[in-house]
Amino acid sequence: MGNPLFDRLFGRHIGKTSTFLILPDGSRLSHGRFLKLAARYAHALAELGLKAGDRVALQVEKSPNALAVYAACAQSGLVFLPLNTAYTAHEVDYFVSNSGAGLLIGDPEKAGNLSDVASRYGAKFLTMDESGNGSLAAKAAGKPEEFETVERTEDDLAAILYTSGTTGRSKGAMLSQRNLLSNAEVLCSEWRFDENDVLLHALPIFHTHGLFVGTNISLLAGGAMIFLPKLDVDALIKWMPTATTMMGVPTFYTRLLGDARFTKELTKSMRLFVSGSAPLLAETHRRFFDRTGHKILERYGMTETNMNTSNPYDGDRRPGTVGLPLPGVEVKVCDSEGNDLPRGEIGTLEVRGDNVFQGYWQMPEKTREELRENGFFITGDLAQQSEDGYVTIVGRAKDLVISGGFNIYPKEVEEALDTQDGVLESAVIGVPHPDLGEATVGIIVAKPGFTPDLDSIQLNLGNRLARFKQPRKLILIEALPRNTMGKVQKAALRETYKDLFA
Ligand code: MLC
Ligand code: AMP
């Protein structure tokens, strides 16, 4: 039976001396050495008593070691649960409790808070710093460099990725081996990845984009990744001549364009630039083409679905569109009942295919609300499809802000604001931001007779919400605009504050 995810992504590279990771200091890690590290971790995880299907939560800085935990989980049949490093202990508490994780691996600097979280829910706790050192490394030291792969099927869970919800509570998207493999295979072929490719990888590895799109494709192709800890334009410019491909959120492209050193000459070795996770302005697409002669390939995906559509590798990459449905992915623009709308009309986008997740972890009702019995997932994105099939995302039916590729659900931030001293109510909106695409603004109404202290509110939010979720600006107003039904008119607020960061 084997273990399809491990065998196809990782197992076939065991013993190979080919380069897998190129690190910022120029050192290289081969596929073979990476997999020996993963095998040692797998032994350490087994020694903790973790069994197939158990969840392993990981909140650590990006490093080859962090990626090796993903490989170790795949080999051991454990469910990998990566967490944004920006999350506060308060947020991690929810993920550990909701997932019932058997192990939390965290940064040694946060060990105090995180080990408390783990022990509250009976989870084990290990540490890993950005160099891979910590108690996991200590446990794995001297362990065998081979591990007997645990048998799994394509229907088994490979990962849970939490995505926030419009109700303010995060939901764990359950991704099976088939969800991940089918998508990686399609993308690898559509984007022509092979063993000669070197991917410039500066995205985080706790989200679909950097973890599954970037890493899984590179593994499948047998190519290498220049593995940078984060987006740093100097580093991108330094490494670009060594790379053949890059994936990024739109902020990657606007920042590169903002640097005069980023020239056509610098991109000589590159064959593909991919953008996604947030809308890429058609203007950025055109400016990038004018500067480099490359047409950025924009694609569209979600945590729950992996990638759904992509502009073509060969053919017309249309600025402002997210391209055509990927092979094996059905896409339709619907009314609220799920009925197809005629081509050209705007409606909610629904998608179906092997890429679509299995549902939300222990939330059958939420799953039923968004995943129809016929297999179509209601994305909450508003779209339009041209006569020749190109999809354009024109807006969102869900109240969501995407800032630099990170999702922020206003409801969660509003709940935090509403409990602050002197606050009667609040509305959180996203407005255009030149660097992040959108940035959040918190609009606050005071309780009668109170004047809330905006600075201390910002400070208080810091203990509760990840920094990227905290409004870039708080504004006090007399009353929120409402329609006749009493619903807050966020569109009116967005219009009022649209030039705040211009
Ligand atoms: C960092 N900050 C952000 C932020 N990132 N604020 C709002 N939105 C963001 N995205 C804050 C920090 O807390 C800090 O605040 C300040 O900005 C500078 O931090 P930084 O670490 O120096 O930021 P930087 O490295 O410049 O990061 C910006 C970024 C990064 C855009 C490069 O956020 C990033 O890599 N985003 C990618 C997200 C991603 O991978 N998304 C894929 C989701 S998967 P202060 O005040 O302390 O200075 C998905 C499916 C799909 O959506 O289709 O792919
Ligand atoms: P996440 O929940 O982080 O996976 O974010 C998924 C959401 O990101 C989608 O529902 C879209 O709203 C948005 N998204 C992803 N790719 C694109 C894109 N190319 N253009 C516009 N929006 C996108």
Coordinates of C-alpha atoms and ligand atoms in Angstrom, one line a residue:
M1 CA 0.0 0.0 0.0
G2 CA 2.8 2.4 0.8
N3 CA 2.4 6.0 1.7
P4 CA 1.6 8.0 -1.5
L5 CA 2.5 11.5 -0.2
F6 CA 5.8 10.5 1.4
D7 CA 6.8 8.1 -1.4
R8 CA 6.1 10.5 -4.3
L9 CA 7.3 13.7 -2.7
F10 CA 10.1 12.6 -0.5
G11 CA 10.8 8.8 -0.5
R12 CA 12.1 8.7 -4.1
H13 CA 14.9 11.2 -3.1
I14 CA 16.3 9.0 -0.3
G15 CA 20.0 8.6 -0.8
K16 CA 20.3 11.3 -3.5
T17 CA 23.1 13.8 -3.5
S18 CA 21.2 16.3 -5.7
T19 CA 20.7 19.7 -4.1
F20 CA 17.4 20.3 -2.4
L21 CA 18.0 23.5 -0.4
I22 CA 20.4 26.4 -1.0
L23 CA 20.7 28.4 2.2
P24 CA 21.3 32.1 2.6
D25 CA 25.0 31.5 3.6
G26 CA 25.5 29.6 0.3
S27 CA 25.6 26.2 1.8
R28 CA 23.6 23.4 0.3
L29 CA 21.6 20.5 1.7
S30 CA 21.1 17.5 -0.5
H31 CA 17.8 15.6 -0.8
G32 CA 19.5 12.6 0.8
R33 CA 20.8 14.6 3.9
F34 CA 17.4 16.3 4.3
L35 CA 15.7 13.0 4.4
K36 CA 18.1 11.6 6.9
L37 CA 17.3 14.5 9.2
A38 CA 13.6 13.9 8.6
A39 CA 14.1 10.2 9.5
R40 CA 15.8 11.1 12.8
Y41 CA 12.9 13.5 13.6
A42 CA 10.4 10.7 12.8
H43 CA 12.2 8.4 15.4
A44 CA 12.0 11.2 17.9
L45 CA 8.2 11.7 17.3
A46 CA 7.6 8.0 17.5
E47 CA 9.5 7.8 20.8
L48 CA 7.0 10.4 22.2
G49 CA 4.2 7.9 21.5
L50 CA 2.7 9.8 18.6
K51 CA 0.7 7.5 16.2
A52 CA -0.6 7.8 12.7
G53 CA -3.4 10.4 12.6
D54 CA -2.1 12.4 15.6
R55 CA -1.7 16.1 15.0
V56 CA 1.7 17.8 15.3
A57 CA 1.5 21.6 15.7
L58 CA 4.5 23.6 14.7
Q59 CA 5.1 27.3 15.3
V60 CA 8.7 28.0 14.5
E61 CA 10.8 30.2 12.2
K62 CA 11.4 29.0 8.7
S63 CA 14.3 26.7 8.4
P64 CA 15.3 23.4 6.7
N65 CA 14.7 21.8 10.0
A66 CA 11.1 23.1 10.2
L67 CA 10.5 21.7 6.7
A68 CA 12.0 18.3 7.8
V69 CA 9.3 18.2 10.5
Y70 CA 6.8 18.2 7.6
A71 CA 8.6 15.4 5.9
A72 CA 8.9 13.5 9.2
C73 CA 5.1 13.8 9.7
A74 CA 4.4 12.6 6.2
Q75 CA 6.7 9.6 6.8
S76 CA 5.1 8.8 10.2
G77 CA 1.5 9.3 9.0
L78 CA 1.1 12.2 11.4
V79 CA -1.0 15.2 10.5
F80 CA 1.1 18.3 10.1
L81 CA -0.3 21.5 11.5
P82 CA 1.9 24.6 10.8
L83 CA 1.1 27.9 12.5
N84 CA 1.9 31.5 11.6
T85 CA 4.8 32.6 13.7
A86 CA 3.0 35.9 14.3
Y87 CA 0.3 34.2 16.3
T88 CA 0.2 35.1 20.0
A89 CA 0.1 32.4 22.7
H90 CA -3.6 33.3 23.1
E91 CA -4.2 32.4 19.5
V92 CA -2.0 29.2 19.6
D93 CA -4.0 28.1 22.7
Y94 CA -7.1 27.8 20.5
F95 CA -5.4 25.9 17.7
V96 CA -3.9 23.3 20.2
S97 CA -7.2 22.9 22.0
N98 CA -9.3 22.7 18.9
S99 CA -7.0 20.3 17.0
G100 CA -6.3 18.1 20.1
A101 CA -2.6 18.2 18.9
G102 CA -0.4 15.6 20.6
L103 CA 2.7 17.7 20.2
L104 CA 3.4 21.4 20.0
I105 CA 6.8 22.4 18.7
G106 CA 7.6 26.1 19.4
D107 CA 10.4 28.7 19.4
P108 CA 12.5 28.4 22.6
E109 CA 12.1 32.2 23.1
K110 CA 8.3 31.6 23.5
A111 CA 8.8 28.4 25.5
G112 CA 7.3 29.8 28.7
N113 CA 3.9 30.6 27.3
L114 CA 3.8 27.8 24.7
S115 CA 4.7 25.0 27.1
D116 CA 1.8 26.3 29.3
V117 CA -0.5 26.1 26.3
A118 CA 0.6 22.5 25.6
S119 CA 0.3 21.3 29.1
R120 CA -3.2 22.8 29.4
Y121 CA -4.4 20.3 26.7
G122 CA -2.2 17.4 27.6
A123 CA 0.1 17.9 24.5
K124 CA 3.8 17.4 24.6
F125 CA 6.1 20.4 24.0
L126 CA 9.4 20.6 22.2
T127 CA 11.5 23.5 21.0
M128 CA 13.2 24.5 17.7
D129 CA 15.0 27.8 17.0
E130 CA 15.7 29.3 13.6
S131 CA 19.0 27.2 13.3
G132 CA 17.1 24.0 14.1
N133 CA 18.5 23.7 17.7
G134 CA 16.3 22.9 20.7
S135 CA 14.8 19.9 22.4
L136 CA 13.6 18.2 19.2
A137 CA 17.1 18.3 17.9
A138 CA 18.4 17.0 21.2
K139 CA 15.9 14.1 21.1
A140 CA 16.7 13.3 17.5
A141 CA 20.5 13.3 18.0
G142 CA 22.0 9.9 17.3
K143 CA 18.8 8.4 16.1
P144 CA 18.9 6.1 13.0
E145 CA 18.9 8.0 9.6
E146 CA 16.3 5.6 8.2
F147 CA 12.7 5.2 9.3
E148 CA 10.2 2.6 8.3
T149 CA 7.5 4.6 6.4
V150 CA 4.1 4.3 8.0
E151 CA 1.5 3.0 5.6
R152 CA -1.2 5.5 4.5
T153 CA -3.7 5.9 1.7
E154 CA -4.5 9.0 -0.4
D155 CA -7.7 9.5 1.7
D156 CA -5.7 9.9 4.9
L157 CA -5.2 13.3 6.4
A158 CA -1.8 14.9 5.6
A159 CA -2.3 18.4 7.1
I160 CA -4.6 20.7 8.9
L161 CA -4.3 24.4 8.1
Y162 CA -6.3 26.8 10.1
T163 CA -8.2 29.6 8.3
S164 CA -10.1 32.3 10.0
G165 CA -13.8 32.5 9.5
T166 CA -16.4 35.2 9.1
T167 CA -17.7 34.3 12.6
G168 CA -14.3 35.1 14.1
R169 CA -13.5 31.5 15.0
S170 CA -10.7 29.8 13.0
K171 CA -11.5 26.5 11.3
G172 CA -9.1 23.7 10.6
A173 CA -9.1 22.8 6.9
M174 CA -8.5 19.0 6.6
L175 CA -6.3 18.3 3.7
S176 CA -5.8 14.7 2.5
Q177 CA -2.8 13.2 0.8
R178 CA -4.9 13.2 -2.4
N179 CA -5.7 16.9 -2.1
L180 CA -2.0 17.8 -1.9
L181 CA -0.7 15.3 -4.4
S182 CA -3.2 15.9 -7.1
N183 CA -2.6 19.6 -7.0
A184 CA 1.1 19.4 -6.9
E185 CA 1.1 17.0 -9.9
V186 CA -1.1 19.3 -12.0
L187 CA 0.9 22.4 -11.1
C188 CA 4.2 20.8 -11.7
S189 CA 3.1 19.8 -15.2
E190 CA 1.2 23.0 -16.0
W191 CA 4.1 25.2 -15.0
R192 CA 6.7 22.9 -16.5
F193 CA 8.8 22.3 -13.4
D194 CA 11.7 19.8 -13.6
E195 CA 14.8 18.8 -11.8
N196 CA 16.8 21.7 -13.3
D197 CA 14.5 24.2 -11.6
V198 CA 15.7 26.4 -8.8
L199 CA 12.9 28.1 -7.0
L200 CA 13.5 31.4 -5.2
H201 CA 11.6 30.7 -2.0
A202 CA 11.1 33.6 0.3
L203 CA 7.5 32.9 1.4
P204 CA 6.6 31.6 4.8
I205 CA 6.1 27.8 5.1
F206 CA 3.1 27.8 7.3
H207 CA 0.6 28.6 4.5
T208 CA -0.5 26.8 1.3
H209 CA 1.5 29.1 -1.0
G210 CA 5.0 28.5 0.4
L211 CA 4.4 25.0 1.8
F212 CA 2.3 23.2 -0.7
V213 CA 2.6 25.2 -3.9
G214 CA 6.3 26.0 -3.6
T215 CA 7.7 23.1 -1.7
N216 CA 5.5 20.2 -3.0
I217 CA 6.1 21.2 -6.6
S218 CA 9.9 21.4 -6.1
L219 CA 9.9 18.0 -4.4
L220 CA 7.9 16.4 -7.1
A221 CA 10.1 17.9 -9.8
G222 CA 13.3 17.0 -8.0
G223 CA 14.5 20.5 -8.2
A224 CA 16.1 22.8 -5.7
M225 CA 14.9 25.8 -3.6
I226 CA 16.9 28.9 -2.5
F227 CA 15.4 28.9 0.9
L228 CA 15.3 32.4 2.3
P229 CA 13.9 33.1 5.8
K230 CA 11.6 35.9 4.6
L231 CA 11.0 38.5 1.9
D232 CA 14.1 40.7 1.8
V233 CA 14.6 42.5 -1.5
D234 CA 18.4 42.6 -1.1
A235 CA 18.5 38.8 -0.8
L236 CA 16.1 38.4 -3.7
I237 CA 18.3 40.5 -5.9
K238 CA 21.4 38.7 -4.7
W239 CA 20.0 35.2 -5.5
M240 CA 17.9 35.9 -8.5
P241 CA 20.7 35.1 -11.0
T242 CA 21.0 31.6 -9.5
A243 CA 17.2 30.9 -9.7
T244 CA 14.9 29.9 -12.5
T245 CA 11.5 30.5 -10.9
M246 CA 10.0 32.6 -8.1
M247 CA 6.6 32.5 -6.3
G248 CA 5.3 35.4 -4.3
V249 CA 2.3 37.4 -3.1
P250 CA 1.8 40.7 -5.0
T251 CA 3.9 42.6 -2.4
F252 CA 7.0 40.7 -3.6
Y253 CA 6.5 42.2 -7.1
T254 CA 5.7 45.7 -6.0
R255 CA 8.8 45.8 -3.7
L256 CA 11.0 44.4 -6.5
L257 CA 9.7 47.0 -8.9
G258 CA 10.5 49.7 -6.3
D259 CA 14.2 48.8 -6.5
A260 CA 16.2 50.3 -9.3
R261 CA 18.6 47.3 -9.1
F262 CA 15.8 45.0 -10.3
T263 CA 16.4 45.0 -14.1
K264 CA 15.8 42.8 -17.1
E265 CA 19.5 41.7 -16.9
L266 CA 19.0 40.5 -13.3
T267 CA 16.2 38.2 -14.4
K268 CA 18.1 36.6 -17.3
S269 CA 18.1 33.1 -15.7
M270 CA 14.5 33.2 -14.8
R271 CA 11.8 31.4 -16.7
L272 CA 8.7 31.9 -14.5
F273 CA 7.3 34.4 -11.9
V274 CA 4.1 33.2 -10.2
S275 CA 1.8 35.5 -8.2
G276 CA -1.1 34.6 -6.0
S277 CA -2.9 34.6 -2.6
A278 CA -4.1 38.2 -3.2
P279 CA -5.1 40.2 -6.3
L280 CA -2.2 41.3 -8.5
L281 CA -3.0 44.7 -10.0
A282 CA -3.1 44.6 -13.8
E283 CA -0.8 47.7 -13.6
T284 CA 1.8 45.8 -11.6
H285 CA 1.6 43.0 -14.2
R286 CA 2.3 45.5 -17.0
R287 CA 5.0 47.4 -15.2
F288 CA 6.8 44.1 -14.5
F289 CA 6.6 43.2 -18.2
D290 CA 7.9 46.6 -19.2
R291 CA 10.8 46.3 -16.8
T292 CA 11.8 42.6 -17.3
G293 CA 10.0 41.3 -20.4
H294 CA 8.4 38.6 -18.1
K295 CA 4.7 38.2 -17.8
I296 CA 3.9 37.3 -14.2
L297 CA 1.7 34.1 -14.2
E298 CA -1.2 34.8 -11.8
R299 CA -3.1 31.9 -10.3
Y300 CA -5.9 31.6 -7.7
G301 CA -6.2 29.3 -4.7
M302 CA -7.3 28.9 -1.2
T303 CA -6.3 27.0 1.9
E304 CA -9.3 24.8 1.5
T305 CA -8.8 24.0 -2.1
N306 CA -5.1 24.4 -3.0
M307 CA -4.9 26.0 -6.5
N308 CA -8.0 26.2 -8.7
T309 CA -7.1 28.3 -11.7
S310 CA -4.0 29.5 -13.4
N311 CA -3.0 31.6 -16.3
P312 CA -1.4 29.4 -19.0
Y313 CA 2.3 28.7 -19.2
D314 CA 2.1 28.8 -22.9
G315 CA -0.5 31.3 -24.1
D316 CA -2.2 34.4 -23.0
R317 CA -1.4 35.5 -19.4
R318 CA -4.1 38.0 -19.0
P319 CA -3.5 40.8 -16.5
G320 CA -6.2 41.2 -13.9
T321 CA -7.4 37.6 -14.4
V322 CA -6.6 34.4 -12.6
G323 CA -6.6 32.4 -15.7
L324 CA -8.3 29.1 -16.6
P325 CA -9.5 26.2 -14.4
L326 CA -6.7 23.8 -13.8
P327 CA -7.1 20.3 -15.3
G328 CA -9.2 18.2 -13.0
V329 CA -10.7 21.3 -11.3
E330 CA -14.3 22.3 -12.1
V331 CA -15.1 25.9 -11.6
K332 CA -18.5 27.6 -11.8
V333 CA -19.9 31.0 -11.2
C334 CA -23.2 30.6 -9.3
D335 CA -26.1 32.3 -7.7
S336 CA -26.6 31.8 -4.0
E337 CA -28.3 28.4 -4.6
G338 CA -25.4 27.0 -6.5
N339 CA -27.1 27.3 -9.9
D340 CA -24.8 28.2 -12.8
L341 CA -25.1 31.8 -14.1
P342 CA -24.6 32.6 -17.8
R343 CA -21.1 33.4 -18.8
G344 CA -20.0 36.9 -18.1
E345 CA -22.3 37.4 -15.1
I346 CA -20.9 38.0 -11.6
G347 CA -21.6 35.4 -9.0
T348 CA -20.0 33.3 -6.3
L349 CA -17.3 31.0 -7.4
E350 CA -17.7 27.3 -6.5
V351 CA -15.0 24.7 -7.2
R352 CA -14.9 20.9 -7.2
G353 CA -12.0 18.4 -7.7
D354 CA -9.5 16.2 -6.0
N355 CA -7.9 19.4 -4.7
V356 CA -10.9 20.3 -2.5
F357 CA -10.4 19.6 1.2
Q358 CA -12.3 17.1 3.3
G359 CA -14.1 19.6 5.5
Y360 CA -13.4 21.5 8.7
W361 CA -11.9 19.7 11.6
Q362 CA -14.7 18.7 14.0
M363 CA -17.0 21.3 12.6
P364 CA -19.6 19.3 10.5
E365 CA -22.0 22.3 10.5
K366 CA -19.4 24.7 9.1
T367 CA -18.5 22.1 6.6
R368 CA -22.1 21.7 5.4
E369 CA -22.4 25.4 5.1
E370 CA -19.5 25.7 2.7
L371 CA -19.1 22.3 1.1
R372 CA -22.1 21.1 -0.9
E373 CA -23.1 17.5 -0.9
N374 CA -22.3 17.4 -4.6
G375 CA -18.7 18.2 -3.8
F376 CA -18.7 21.9 -4.8
F377 CA -17.0 24.2 -2.3
I378 CA -18.4 27.7 -2.0
T379 CA -15.3 29.9 -2.1
G380 CA -16.9 33.2 -1.0
D381 CA -15.1 34.9 -3.8
L382 CA -17.1 36.8 -6.4
A383 CA -16.0 36.1 -9.9
Q384 CA -16.8 36.4 -13.6
Q385 CA -15.8 34.0 -16.4
S386 CA -15.2 35.2 -19.9
E387 CA -16.6 33.4 -23.0
D388 CA -13.2 31.7 -23.4
G389 CA -13.1 30.5 -19.8
Y390 CA -10.8 33.1 -18.1
V391 CA -11.8 33.8 -14.5
T392 CA -11.6 37.2 -12.9
I393 CA -12.0 37.6 -9.2
V394 CA -14.1 40.8 -8.9
G395 CA -14.6 40.9 -5.1
R396 CA -15.5 38.9 -2.0
A397 CA -18.9 37.9 -0.7
K398 CA -17.1 37.1 2.6
D399 CA -16.0 39.9 4.9
L400 CA -12.3 39.3 4.6
V401 CA -9.3 41.6 4.3
I402 CA -6.1 40.3 2.6
S403 CA -3.1 42.2 3.7
G404 CA 0.2 41.2 2.2
G405 CA -1.2 37.8 1.5
F406 CA -2.3 37.2 5.1
N407 CA -6.1 36.9 5.7
I408 CA -7.7 39.0 8.4
Y409 CA -11.3 38.4 9.3
P410 CA -12.7 41.7 10.6
K411 CA -15.1 39.9 12.9
E412 CA -12.2 38.6 15.0
V413 CA -10.7 42.0 15.3
E414 CA -14.0 43.7 16.0
E415 CA -14.6 41.2 18.8
A416 CA -11.3 42.2 20.3
L417 CA -12.0 45.9 19.9
D418 CA -15.5 45.7 21.4
T419 CA -14.2 44.5 24.7
Q420 CA -11.9 47.5 25.2
D421 CA -12.6 50.1 27.8
G422 CA -15.0 52.8 26.6
V423 CA -15.8 51.1 23.3
L424 CA -19.4 50.7 22.3
E425 CA -18.9 49.1 18.9
S426 CA -16.5 48.9 16.1
A427 CA -16.1 48.1 12.4
V428 CA -12.9 46.9 10.8
I429 CA -12.4 47.5 7.1
G430 CA -9.7 47.0 4.5
V431 CA -8.5 49.9 2.5
P432 CA -6.0 50.1 -0.4
H433 CA -2.4 50.1 0.8
P434 CA 0.5 50.6 -1.7
D435 CA 2.7 47.9 -0.2
L436 CA 0.3 45.4 1.3
G437 CA -2.5 45.7 -1.2
E438 CA -5.0 46.2 1.7
A439 CA -4.5 47.3 5.2
T440 CA -7.0 47.3 8.1
V441 CA -8.5 50.3 9.8
G442 CA -10.5 50.0 13.0
I443 CA -13.4 52.4 13.3
I444 CA -14.5 52.9 16.8
V445 CA -17.6 54.3 18.4
A446 CA -17.3 55.3 22.1
K447 CA -19.8 54.5 24.8
P448 CA -21.7 57.7 25.8
G449 CA -19.6 59.8 28.1
F450 CA -16.3 57.9 27.4
T451 CA -13.2 58.8 25.4
P452 CA -11.4 55.5 24.6
D453 CA -7.6 55.8 24.7
L454 CA -6.6 54.6 21.2
D455 CA -2.9 54.0 22.1
S456 CA -3.8 51.7 25.0
I457 CA -6.3 49.8 22.9
Q458 CA -3.5 49.1 20.3
L459 CA -1.3 47.9 23.2
N460 CA -4.0 45.6 24.5
L461 CA -4.7 44.1 21.1
G462 CA -1.0 43.1 21.0
N463 CA -1.6 40.5 23.7
R464 CA -4.4 39.0 21.9
L465 CA -4.0 39.3 18.2
A466 CA -1.1 38.6 15.9
R467 CA 0.5 41.9 14.8
F468 CA -0.6 41.6 11.2
K469 CA -4.2 41.5 12.3
Q470 CA -4.0 44.6 14.4
P471 CA -5.5 47.7 12.6
R472 CA -2.8 49.9 11.1
K473 CA -4.9 52.8 12.2
L474 CA -7.8 53.3 14.8
I475 CA -10.3 56.1 14.2
L476 CA -13.0 57.3 16.5
I477 CA -16.3 58.4 15.0
E478 CA -19.7 59.4 16.3
A479 CA -21.8 56.6 14.8
L480 CA -21.4 53.8 12.2
P481 CA -23.3 54.2 9.0
R482 CA -26.1 51.6 8.8
N483 CA -28.7 50.7 6.3
T484 CA -32.4 50.5 7.0
M485 CA -31.9 46.9 8.2
G486 CA -29.4 48.2 10.8
K487 CA -26.5 46.5 9.1
V488 CA -23.2 48.4 9.1
Q489 CA -22.4 49.8 5.7
K490 CA -18.8 48.8 5.3
A491 CA -18.8 49.8 1.7
A492 CA -19.5 53.4 2.7
L493 CA -16.7 53.3 5.3
R494 CA -14.3 51.9 2.7
E495 CA -15.2 54.7 0.4
T496 CA -14.7 57.3 3.2
Y497 CA -11.3 56.0 4.1
K498 CA -10.0 54.8 0.7
D499 CA -7.2 57.3 0.5
L500 CA -6.0 56.9 4.1
F501 CA -2.7 55.1 3.0
A502 CA -2.5 56.5 -0.5
Ligands
MLC1 C1 4.1 41.7 8.4 N1 3.4 42.7 8.9 C2 2.2 42.8 8.3 C3 2.2 41.8 7.3 N2 3.4 41.1 7.4 N3 1.1 43.6 8.5 C4 0.1 43.4 7.7 N4 0.0 42.4 6.8 C5 1.1 41.6 6.6 N5 1.0 40.7 5.6 C6 3.8 43.7 10.0 C7 4.7 43.1 11.0 O1 3.9 42.7 12.1 C8 5.5 44.4 11.4 O2 4.7 45.2 12.2 C9 5.7 45.0 10.1 O3 4.5 44.6 9.3 C10 6.9 44.6 9.4 O4 7.1 43.2 9.5 P1 8.1 42.4 8.6 O5 8.2 41.0 9.2 O6 9.3 43.2 8.4 O7 7.2 42.4 7.3 P2 7.7 41.9 6.0 O8 8.8 40.9 6.1 O9 7.9 43.1 5.1 O10 6.4 41.0 5.5 C11 5.5 41.5 4.6 C12 5.2 40.3 3.6 C13 4.8 39.1 4.5 C14 4.1 40.7 2.7 C15 6.4 40.0 2.8 O11 3.7 39.3 5.2 C16 4.7 37.8 3.7 O12 5.6 37.1 3.4 N6 3.4 37.5 3.3 C17 3.1 36.3 2.6 C18 1.9 35.7 3.1 C19 1.6 34.3 2.5 O13 2.4 33.5 2.3 N7 0.3 34.1 2.1 C20 -0.1 32.9 1.5 C21 -1.4 32.4 2.1 S1 -1.9 31.0 1.3 P3 5.4 46.3 13.2 O14 4.4 47.2 13.5 O15 5.8 45.5 14.4 O16 6.6 46.9 12.5 C22 -3.2 31.5 0.3 C23 -3.7 30.6 -0.7 C24 -3.2 31.0 -2.0 O17 -3.6 32.6 0.4 O18 -3.9 31.2 -3.0 O19 -1.9 31.1 -2.0
AMP2 P1 -6.5 31.7 2.2 O1 -7.7 31.5 3.1 O2 -5.4 32.4 3.0 O3 -6.2 30.5 1.6 O4 -6.9 32.8 1.2 C1 -7.7 32.5 0.1 C2 -8.3 33.7 -0.5 O5 -7.2 34.5 -1.1 C3 -9.2 33.4 -1.7 O6 -10.5 33.1 -1.3 C4 -9.2 34.7 -2.4 O7 -10.1 35.7 -1.9 C5 -7.7 35.2 -2.3 N1 -6.9 34.9 -3.4 C6 -6.0 33.9 -3.6 N2 -5.4 34.1 -4.8 C7 -5.9 35.2 -5.4 C8 -5.7 35.9 -6.6 N3 -4.8 35.5 -7.5 N4 -6.5 37.0 -6.9 C9 -7.4 37.4 -6.0 N5 -7.6 36.8 -4.8 C10 -6.9 35.7 -4.5

